[in-house]
Short mmCIF file of C-alpha atoms in Angstrom, two decimals:
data_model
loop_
_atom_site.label_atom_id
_atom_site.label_comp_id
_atom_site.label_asym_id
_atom_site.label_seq_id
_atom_site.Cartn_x
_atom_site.Cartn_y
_atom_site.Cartn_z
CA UNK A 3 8.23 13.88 7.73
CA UNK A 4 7.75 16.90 5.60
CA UNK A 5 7.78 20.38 6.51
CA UNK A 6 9.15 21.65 9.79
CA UNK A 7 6.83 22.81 12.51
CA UNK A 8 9.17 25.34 13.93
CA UNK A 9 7.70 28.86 14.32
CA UNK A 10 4.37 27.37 13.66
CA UNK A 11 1.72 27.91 16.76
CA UNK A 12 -1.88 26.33 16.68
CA UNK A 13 -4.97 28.21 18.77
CA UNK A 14 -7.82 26.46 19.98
CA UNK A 15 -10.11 29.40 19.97
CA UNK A 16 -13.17 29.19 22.68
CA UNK A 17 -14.16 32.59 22.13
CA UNK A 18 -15.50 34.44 19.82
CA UNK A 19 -16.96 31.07 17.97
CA UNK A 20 -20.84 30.51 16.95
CA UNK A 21 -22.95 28.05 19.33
CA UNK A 22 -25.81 26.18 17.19
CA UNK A 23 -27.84 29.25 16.28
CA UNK A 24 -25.10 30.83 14.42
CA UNK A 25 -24.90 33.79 18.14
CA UNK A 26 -21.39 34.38 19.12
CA UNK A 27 -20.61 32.81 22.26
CA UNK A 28 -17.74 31.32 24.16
CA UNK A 29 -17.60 28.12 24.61
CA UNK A 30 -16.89 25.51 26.86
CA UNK A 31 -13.55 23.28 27.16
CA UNK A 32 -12.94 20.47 26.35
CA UNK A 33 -9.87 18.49 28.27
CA UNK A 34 -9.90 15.90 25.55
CA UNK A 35 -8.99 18.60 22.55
CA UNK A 36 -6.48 19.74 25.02
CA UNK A 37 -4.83 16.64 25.15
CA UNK A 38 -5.24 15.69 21.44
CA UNK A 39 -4.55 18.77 19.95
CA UNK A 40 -0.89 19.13 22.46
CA UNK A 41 -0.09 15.90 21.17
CA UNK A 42 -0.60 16.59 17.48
CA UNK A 43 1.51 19.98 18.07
CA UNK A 44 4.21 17.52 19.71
CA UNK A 45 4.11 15.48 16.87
CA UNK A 46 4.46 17.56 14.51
CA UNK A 47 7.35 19.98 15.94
CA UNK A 48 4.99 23.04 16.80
CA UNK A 49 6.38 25.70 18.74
CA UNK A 50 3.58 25.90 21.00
CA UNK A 51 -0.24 25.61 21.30
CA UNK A 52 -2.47 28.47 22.73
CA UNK A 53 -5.90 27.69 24.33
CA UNK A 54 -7.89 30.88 24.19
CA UNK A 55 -10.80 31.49 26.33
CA UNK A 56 -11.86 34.55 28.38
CA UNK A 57 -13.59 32.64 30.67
CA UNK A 58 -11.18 32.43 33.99
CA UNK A 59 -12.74 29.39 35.65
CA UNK A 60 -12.11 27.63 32.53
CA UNK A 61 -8.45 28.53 32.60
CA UNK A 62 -7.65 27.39 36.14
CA UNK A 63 -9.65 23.86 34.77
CA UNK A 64 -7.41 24.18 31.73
CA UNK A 65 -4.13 24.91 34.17
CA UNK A 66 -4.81 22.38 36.71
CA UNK A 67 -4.95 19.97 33.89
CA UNK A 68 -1.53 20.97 32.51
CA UNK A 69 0.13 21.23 36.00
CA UNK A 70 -0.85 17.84 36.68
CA UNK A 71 0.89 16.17 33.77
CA UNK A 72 3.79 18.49 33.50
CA UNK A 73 4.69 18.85 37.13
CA UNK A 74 2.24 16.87 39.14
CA UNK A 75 2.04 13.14 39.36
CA UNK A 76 0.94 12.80 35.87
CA UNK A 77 4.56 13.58 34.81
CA UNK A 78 6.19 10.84 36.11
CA UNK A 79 2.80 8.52 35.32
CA UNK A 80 3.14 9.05 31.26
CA UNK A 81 6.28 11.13 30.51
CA UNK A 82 4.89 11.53 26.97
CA UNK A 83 1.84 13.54 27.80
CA UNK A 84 4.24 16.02 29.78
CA UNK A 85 5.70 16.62 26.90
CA UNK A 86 3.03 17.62 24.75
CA UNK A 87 1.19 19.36 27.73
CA UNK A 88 4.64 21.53 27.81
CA UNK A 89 3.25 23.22 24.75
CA UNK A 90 0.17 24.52 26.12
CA UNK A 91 -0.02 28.49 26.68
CA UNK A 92 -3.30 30.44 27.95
CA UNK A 93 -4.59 33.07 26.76
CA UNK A 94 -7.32 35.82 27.39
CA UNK A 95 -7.88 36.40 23.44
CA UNK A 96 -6.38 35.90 20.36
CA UNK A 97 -4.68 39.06 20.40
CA UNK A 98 -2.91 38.05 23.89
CA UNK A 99 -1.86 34.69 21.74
CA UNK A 100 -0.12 37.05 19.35
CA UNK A 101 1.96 39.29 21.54
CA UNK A 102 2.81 35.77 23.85
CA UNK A 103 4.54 34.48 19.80
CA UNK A 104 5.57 38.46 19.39
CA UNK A 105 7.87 38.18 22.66
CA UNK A 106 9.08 34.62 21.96
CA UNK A 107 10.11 34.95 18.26
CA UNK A 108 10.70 39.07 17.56
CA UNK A 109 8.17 39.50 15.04
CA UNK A 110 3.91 39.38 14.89
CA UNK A 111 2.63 35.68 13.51
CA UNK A 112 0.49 35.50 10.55
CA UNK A 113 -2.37 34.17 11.34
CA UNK A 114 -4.26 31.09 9.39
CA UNK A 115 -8.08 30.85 9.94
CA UNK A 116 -9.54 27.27 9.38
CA UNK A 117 -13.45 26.70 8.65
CA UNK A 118 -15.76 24.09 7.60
CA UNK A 119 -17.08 27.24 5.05
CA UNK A 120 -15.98 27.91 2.10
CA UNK A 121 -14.68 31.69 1.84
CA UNK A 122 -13.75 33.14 -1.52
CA UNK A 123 -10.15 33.90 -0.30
CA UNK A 124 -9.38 30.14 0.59
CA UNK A 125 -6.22 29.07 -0.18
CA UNK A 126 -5.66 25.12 -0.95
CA UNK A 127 -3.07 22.43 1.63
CA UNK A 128 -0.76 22.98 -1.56
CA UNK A 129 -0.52 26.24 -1.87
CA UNK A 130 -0.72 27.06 2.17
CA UNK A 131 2.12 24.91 2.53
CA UNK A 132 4.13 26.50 0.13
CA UNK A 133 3.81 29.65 1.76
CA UNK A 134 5.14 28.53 5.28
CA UNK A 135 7.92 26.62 3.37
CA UNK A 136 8.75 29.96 1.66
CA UNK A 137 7.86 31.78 4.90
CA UNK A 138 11.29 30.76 6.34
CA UNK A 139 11.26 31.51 10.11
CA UNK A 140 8.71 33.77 10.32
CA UNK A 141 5.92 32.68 12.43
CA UNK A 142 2.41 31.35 11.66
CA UNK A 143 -0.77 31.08 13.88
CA UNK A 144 -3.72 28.51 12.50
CA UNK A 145 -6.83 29.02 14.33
CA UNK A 146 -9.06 26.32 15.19
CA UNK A 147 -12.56 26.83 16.43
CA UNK A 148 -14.53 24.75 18.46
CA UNK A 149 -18.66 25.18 19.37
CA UNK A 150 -19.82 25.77 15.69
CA UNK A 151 -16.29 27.68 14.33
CA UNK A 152 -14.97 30.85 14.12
CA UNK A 153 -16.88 34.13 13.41
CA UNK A 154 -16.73 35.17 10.01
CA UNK A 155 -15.45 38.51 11.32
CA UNK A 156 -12.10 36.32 12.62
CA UNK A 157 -11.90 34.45 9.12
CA UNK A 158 -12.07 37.33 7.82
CA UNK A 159 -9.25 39.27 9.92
CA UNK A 160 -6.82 36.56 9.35
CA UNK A 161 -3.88 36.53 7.17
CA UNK A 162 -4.81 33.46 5.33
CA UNK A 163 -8.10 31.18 5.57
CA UNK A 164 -7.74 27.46 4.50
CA UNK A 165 -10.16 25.48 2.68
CA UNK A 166 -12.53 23.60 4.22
CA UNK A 167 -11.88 19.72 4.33
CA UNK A 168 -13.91 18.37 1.65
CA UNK A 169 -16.02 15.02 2.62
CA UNK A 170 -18.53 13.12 0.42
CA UNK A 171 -21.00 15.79 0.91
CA UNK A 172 -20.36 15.76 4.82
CA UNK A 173 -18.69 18.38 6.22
CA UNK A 174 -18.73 17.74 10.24
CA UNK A 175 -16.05 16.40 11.79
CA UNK A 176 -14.47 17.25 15.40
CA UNK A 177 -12.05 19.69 16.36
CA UNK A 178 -9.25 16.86 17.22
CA UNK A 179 -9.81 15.03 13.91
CA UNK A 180 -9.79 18.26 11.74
CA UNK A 181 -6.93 19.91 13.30
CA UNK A 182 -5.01 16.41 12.91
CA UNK A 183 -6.08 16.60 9.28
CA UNK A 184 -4.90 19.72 8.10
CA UNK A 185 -1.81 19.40 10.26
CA UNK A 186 -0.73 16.52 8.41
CA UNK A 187 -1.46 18.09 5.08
CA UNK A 188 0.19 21.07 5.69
CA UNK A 189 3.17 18.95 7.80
CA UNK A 190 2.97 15.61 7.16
CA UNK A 191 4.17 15.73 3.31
CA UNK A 192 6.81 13.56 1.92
CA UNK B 26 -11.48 14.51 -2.80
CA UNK B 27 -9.26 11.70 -3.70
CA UNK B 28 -9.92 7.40 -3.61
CA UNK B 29 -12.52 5.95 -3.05
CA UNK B 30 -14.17 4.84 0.02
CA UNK B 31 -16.76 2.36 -1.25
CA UNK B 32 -16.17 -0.91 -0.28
CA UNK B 33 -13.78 0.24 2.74
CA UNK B 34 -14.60 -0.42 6.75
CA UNK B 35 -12.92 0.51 9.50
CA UNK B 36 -12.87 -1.70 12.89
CA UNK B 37 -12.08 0.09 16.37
CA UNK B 38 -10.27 -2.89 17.89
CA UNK B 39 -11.23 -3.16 21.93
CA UNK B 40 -9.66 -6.38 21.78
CA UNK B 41 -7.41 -7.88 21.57
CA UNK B 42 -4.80 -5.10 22.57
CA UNK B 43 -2.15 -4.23 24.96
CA UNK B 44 -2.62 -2.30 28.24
CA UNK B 45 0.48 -0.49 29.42
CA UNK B 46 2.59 -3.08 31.22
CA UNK B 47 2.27 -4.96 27.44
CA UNK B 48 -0.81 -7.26 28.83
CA UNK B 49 -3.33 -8.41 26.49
CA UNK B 50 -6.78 -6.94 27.56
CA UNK B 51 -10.04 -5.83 26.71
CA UNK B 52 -10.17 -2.08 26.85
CA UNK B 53 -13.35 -0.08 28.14
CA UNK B 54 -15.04 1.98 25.36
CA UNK B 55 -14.78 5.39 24.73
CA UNK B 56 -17.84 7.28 23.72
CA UNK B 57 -16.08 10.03 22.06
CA UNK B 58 -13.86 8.15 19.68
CA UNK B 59 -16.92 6.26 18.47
CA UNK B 60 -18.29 9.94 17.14
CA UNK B 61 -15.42 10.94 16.20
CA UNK B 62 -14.52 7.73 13.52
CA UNK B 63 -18.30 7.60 12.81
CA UNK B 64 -17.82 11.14 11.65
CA UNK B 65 -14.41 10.78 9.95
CA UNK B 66 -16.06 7.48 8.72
CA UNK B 67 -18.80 9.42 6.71
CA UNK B 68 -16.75 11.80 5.60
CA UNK B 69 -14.80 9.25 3.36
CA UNK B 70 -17.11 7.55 2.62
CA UNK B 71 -16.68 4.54 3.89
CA UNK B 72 -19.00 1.65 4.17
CA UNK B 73 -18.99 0.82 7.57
CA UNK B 74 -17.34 1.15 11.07
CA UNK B 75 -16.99 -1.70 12.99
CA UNK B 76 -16.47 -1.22 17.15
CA UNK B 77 -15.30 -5.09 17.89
CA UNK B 78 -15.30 -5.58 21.88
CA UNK B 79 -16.21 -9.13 23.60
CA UNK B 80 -17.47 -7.04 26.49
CA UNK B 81 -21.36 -7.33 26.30
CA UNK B 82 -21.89 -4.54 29.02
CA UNK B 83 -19.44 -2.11 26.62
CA UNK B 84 -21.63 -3.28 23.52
CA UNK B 85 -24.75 -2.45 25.03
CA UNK B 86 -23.75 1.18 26.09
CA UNK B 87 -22.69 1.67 22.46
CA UNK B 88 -25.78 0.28 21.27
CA UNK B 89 -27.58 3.07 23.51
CA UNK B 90 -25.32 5.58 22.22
CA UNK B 91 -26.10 5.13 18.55
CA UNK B 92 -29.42 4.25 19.40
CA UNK B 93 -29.91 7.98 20.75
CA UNK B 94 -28.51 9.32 17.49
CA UNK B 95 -29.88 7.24 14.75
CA UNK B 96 -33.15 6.84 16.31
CA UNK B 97 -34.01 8.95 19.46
CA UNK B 98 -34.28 12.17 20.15
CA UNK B 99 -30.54 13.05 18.70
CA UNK B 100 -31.71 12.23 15.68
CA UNK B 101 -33.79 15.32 15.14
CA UNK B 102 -31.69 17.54 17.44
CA UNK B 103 -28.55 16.60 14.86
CA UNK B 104 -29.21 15.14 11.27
CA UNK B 105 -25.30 14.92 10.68
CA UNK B 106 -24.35 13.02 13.39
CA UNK B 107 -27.36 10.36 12.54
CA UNK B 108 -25.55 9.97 9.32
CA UNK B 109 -22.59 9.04 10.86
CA UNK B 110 -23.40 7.34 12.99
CA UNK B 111 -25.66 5.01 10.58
CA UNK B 112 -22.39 3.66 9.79
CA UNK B 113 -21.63 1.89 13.18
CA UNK B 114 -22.12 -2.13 13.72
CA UNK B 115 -21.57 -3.84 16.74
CA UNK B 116 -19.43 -6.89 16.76
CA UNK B 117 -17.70 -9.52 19.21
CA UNK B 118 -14.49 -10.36 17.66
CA UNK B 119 -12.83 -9.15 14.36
CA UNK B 120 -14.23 -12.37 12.96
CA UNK B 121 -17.32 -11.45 13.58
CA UNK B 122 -16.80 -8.36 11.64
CA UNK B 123 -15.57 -10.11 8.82
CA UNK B 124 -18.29 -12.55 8.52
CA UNK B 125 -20.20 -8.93 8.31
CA UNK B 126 -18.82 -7.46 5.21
CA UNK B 127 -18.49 -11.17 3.48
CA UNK B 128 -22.41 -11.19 4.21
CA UNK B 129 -22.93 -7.16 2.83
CA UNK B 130 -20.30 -7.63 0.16
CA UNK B 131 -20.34 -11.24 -0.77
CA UNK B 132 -16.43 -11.52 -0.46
CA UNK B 133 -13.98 -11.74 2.84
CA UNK B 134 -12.34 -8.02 3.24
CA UNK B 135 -8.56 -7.57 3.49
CA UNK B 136 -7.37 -6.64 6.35
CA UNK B 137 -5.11 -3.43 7.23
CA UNK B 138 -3.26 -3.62 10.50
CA UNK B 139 -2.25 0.47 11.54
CA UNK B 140 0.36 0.48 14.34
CA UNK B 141 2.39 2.92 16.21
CA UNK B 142 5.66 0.90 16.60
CA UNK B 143 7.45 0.11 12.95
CA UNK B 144 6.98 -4.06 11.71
CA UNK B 145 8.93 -4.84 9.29
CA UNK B 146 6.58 -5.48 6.54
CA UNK B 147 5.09 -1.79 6.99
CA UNK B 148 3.63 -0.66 3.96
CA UNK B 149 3.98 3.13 2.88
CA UNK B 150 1.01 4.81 2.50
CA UNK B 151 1.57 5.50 -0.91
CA UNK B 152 1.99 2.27 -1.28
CA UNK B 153 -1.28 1.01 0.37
CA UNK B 154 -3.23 3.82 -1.44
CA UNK B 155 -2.11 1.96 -5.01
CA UNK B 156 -2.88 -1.64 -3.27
CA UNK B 157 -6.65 0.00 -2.55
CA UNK B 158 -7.21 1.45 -6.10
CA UNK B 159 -5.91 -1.37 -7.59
CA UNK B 160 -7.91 -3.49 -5.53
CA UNK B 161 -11.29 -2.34 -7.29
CA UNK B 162 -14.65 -3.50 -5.35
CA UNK B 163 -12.92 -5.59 -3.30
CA UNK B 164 -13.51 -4.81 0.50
CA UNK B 165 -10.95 -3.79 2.66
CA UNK B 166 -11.43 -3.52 6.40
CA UNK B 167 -8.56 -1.14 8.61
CA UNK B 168 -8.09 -2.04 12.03
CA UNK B 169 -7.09 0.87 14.74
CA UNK B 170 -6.33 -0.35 18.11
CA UNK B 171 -7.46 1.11 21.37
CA UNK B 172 -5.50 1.12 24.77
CA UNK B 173 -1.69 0.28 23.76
CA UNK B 174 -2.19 -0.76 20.61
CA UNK B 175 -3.11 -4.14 18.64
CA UNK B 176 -1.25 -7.10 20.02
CA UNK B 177 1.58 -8.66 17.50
CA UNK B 178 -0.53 -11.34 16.52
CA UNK B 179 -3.22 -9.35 14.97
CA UNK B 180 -1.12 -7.52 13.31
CA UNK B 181 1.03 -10.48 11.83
CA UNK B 182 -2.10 -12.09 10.64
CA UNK B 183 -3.19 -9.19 8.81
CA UNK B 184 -3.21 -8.90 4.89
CA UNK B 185 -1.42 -5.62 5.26
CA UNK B 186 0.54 -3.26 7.72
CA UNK B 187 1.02 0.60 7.81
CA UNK B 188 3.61 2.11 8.71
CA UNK B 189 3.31 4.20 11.70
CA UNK B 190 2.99 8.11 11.44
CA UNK B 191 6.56 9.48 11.82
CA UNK B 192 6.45 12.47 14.10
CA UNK B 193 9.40 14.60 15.51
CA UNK B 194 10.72 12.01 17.65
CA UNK B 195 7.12 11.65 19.10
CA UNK B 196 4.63 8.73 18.29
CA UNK B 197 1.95 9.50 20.56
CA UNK B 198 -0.89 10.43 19.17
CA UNK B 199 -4.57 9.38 20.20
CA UNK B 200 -6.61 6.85 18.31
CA UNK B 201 -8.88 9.28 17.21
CA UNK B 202 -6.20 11.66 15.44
CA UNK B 203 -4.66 8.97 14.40
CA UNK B 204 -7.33 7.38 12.47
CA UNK B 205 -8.16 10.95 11.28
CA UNK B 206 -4.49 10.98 9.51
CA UNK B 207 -4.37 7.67 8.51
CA UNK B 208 -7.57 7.83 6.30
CA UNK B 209 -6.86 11.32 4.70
CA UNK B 210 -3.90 9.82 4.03
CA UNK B 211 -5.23 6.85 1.95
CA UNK B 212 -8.66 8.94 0.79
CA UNK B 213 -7.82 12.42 0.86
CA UNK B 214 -5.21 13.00 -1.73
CA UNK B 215 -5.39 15.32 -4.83
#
């Protein structure tokens, strides 16, 4: 496999997203992108994978889920899933994310919006690769949003914003299937 | 977006498959992955998504599913997930599905084993990508296996294998995520 995943985080960003009516909200988790998207940072060497949400109850639902497959029975049940679960951080907000990669690695992460939008700004798999290949061991953050993505005002924070993935006129795919996408373009190369 | 996905169908394989002590068994259905292809199935364009279980109690409750979507209420409460999942048919065995696209497309499809353990006769996916452009109209149906994967046989009596997707060591990845690499892989490219 291409690419090396070292120094590369992904955040599955419950707040601040849009809910169908285009209102900021926070949304609600989803154990299934938990597991999917810890096994897709496993796969592809990822340093570690925040879940953001400021919503406590949904971070003890989100902890109780890790602590059963990394140190509860689950561990010794499926091995594998402990270690992707290993990868999972909390955190209150995004900027809590940053200063979590800020103590681990010595320096702030870039960070890499993803949307089903097109912005103006987009940069293309090709070139966004090229710019973690040439970003040596500095450390990246791609953002993932769930409910109906991430605010504009996030997109438009970021470091970098990818392009959208481009269906036959069909732009809607899940969280789990569009984060495995663009990991594997931006990862995955030969 | 790159190839084409005319003429291409995708089967979610309930059966035959392995469980985790390596039995053959029918899995049980799982309502998200059949969104999740059905979206990723649209979004290539593909002609069709087969979910092949023997299980008539597991066919109905998909039938109920899509139902909702395609014709109940979902169907005005989301427009984009009607489209998707348009694509779905219901079917008993893989034969079954065959017999399907030989009936829609007047020729028997080719089929594409994808498997997480390496067989010999793996194809890249560069390589597979040529055989499917090369291939024309002709239909080509992709089989993903649920539970612990497609038994030997199936694959060994398949046209063509993949190669698995090479992670860090790790080769764990749901069915859903998988799928989701495996077709931008083949359909995606530049």
């Amino acid at each position: 496999m291409g690419g090396s995943g070292d120094h590369l985080y992904i955040a599955l960003m419950h707040y601040p997203v849009y809910d169908r009516q285009e209102r900021v909200t926070a949304s609600a988790l989803t154990t299934i992108d938990i597991h999917d998207l810890a096994r897709l940072a496993r796969t592809y060497g990822l340093d570690g994978f925040y879940v953001v949400t400021p919503l406590q109850s949904q971070q003890a639902l989100a902890r109780r889920l890790t602590d059963h497959w990394v140190r509860g029975r689950g561990a010794t049940y499926n091995p594998t899933r402990k270690e992707a679960l290993s990868l999972v951080r909390m955190a209150d907000t995004l900027e809590e994310a940053l200063e979590g990669i800020e103590q681990a690695k010595g320096r702030r992460a870039k960070t890499v919006a993803t949307a089903a939008r097109r912005y103006a700004q987009a940069r293309s798999y090709k070139e966004m690769t090229e710019v973690l290949r040439q970003g040596g061991d500095a450390p990246y953050l791609i953002l993932f949003g769930t409910g109906w993505g991430l605010t504009r005002e996030i997109v438009e924070k970021s470091d970098y914003v990818l392009e959208p993935i481009e269906g036959k006129g069909y732009n809607h795919l899940s969280v789990r299937t569009a984060a495995a996408i663009i990991l594997d373009r931006l990862l995955g190369g030969e």
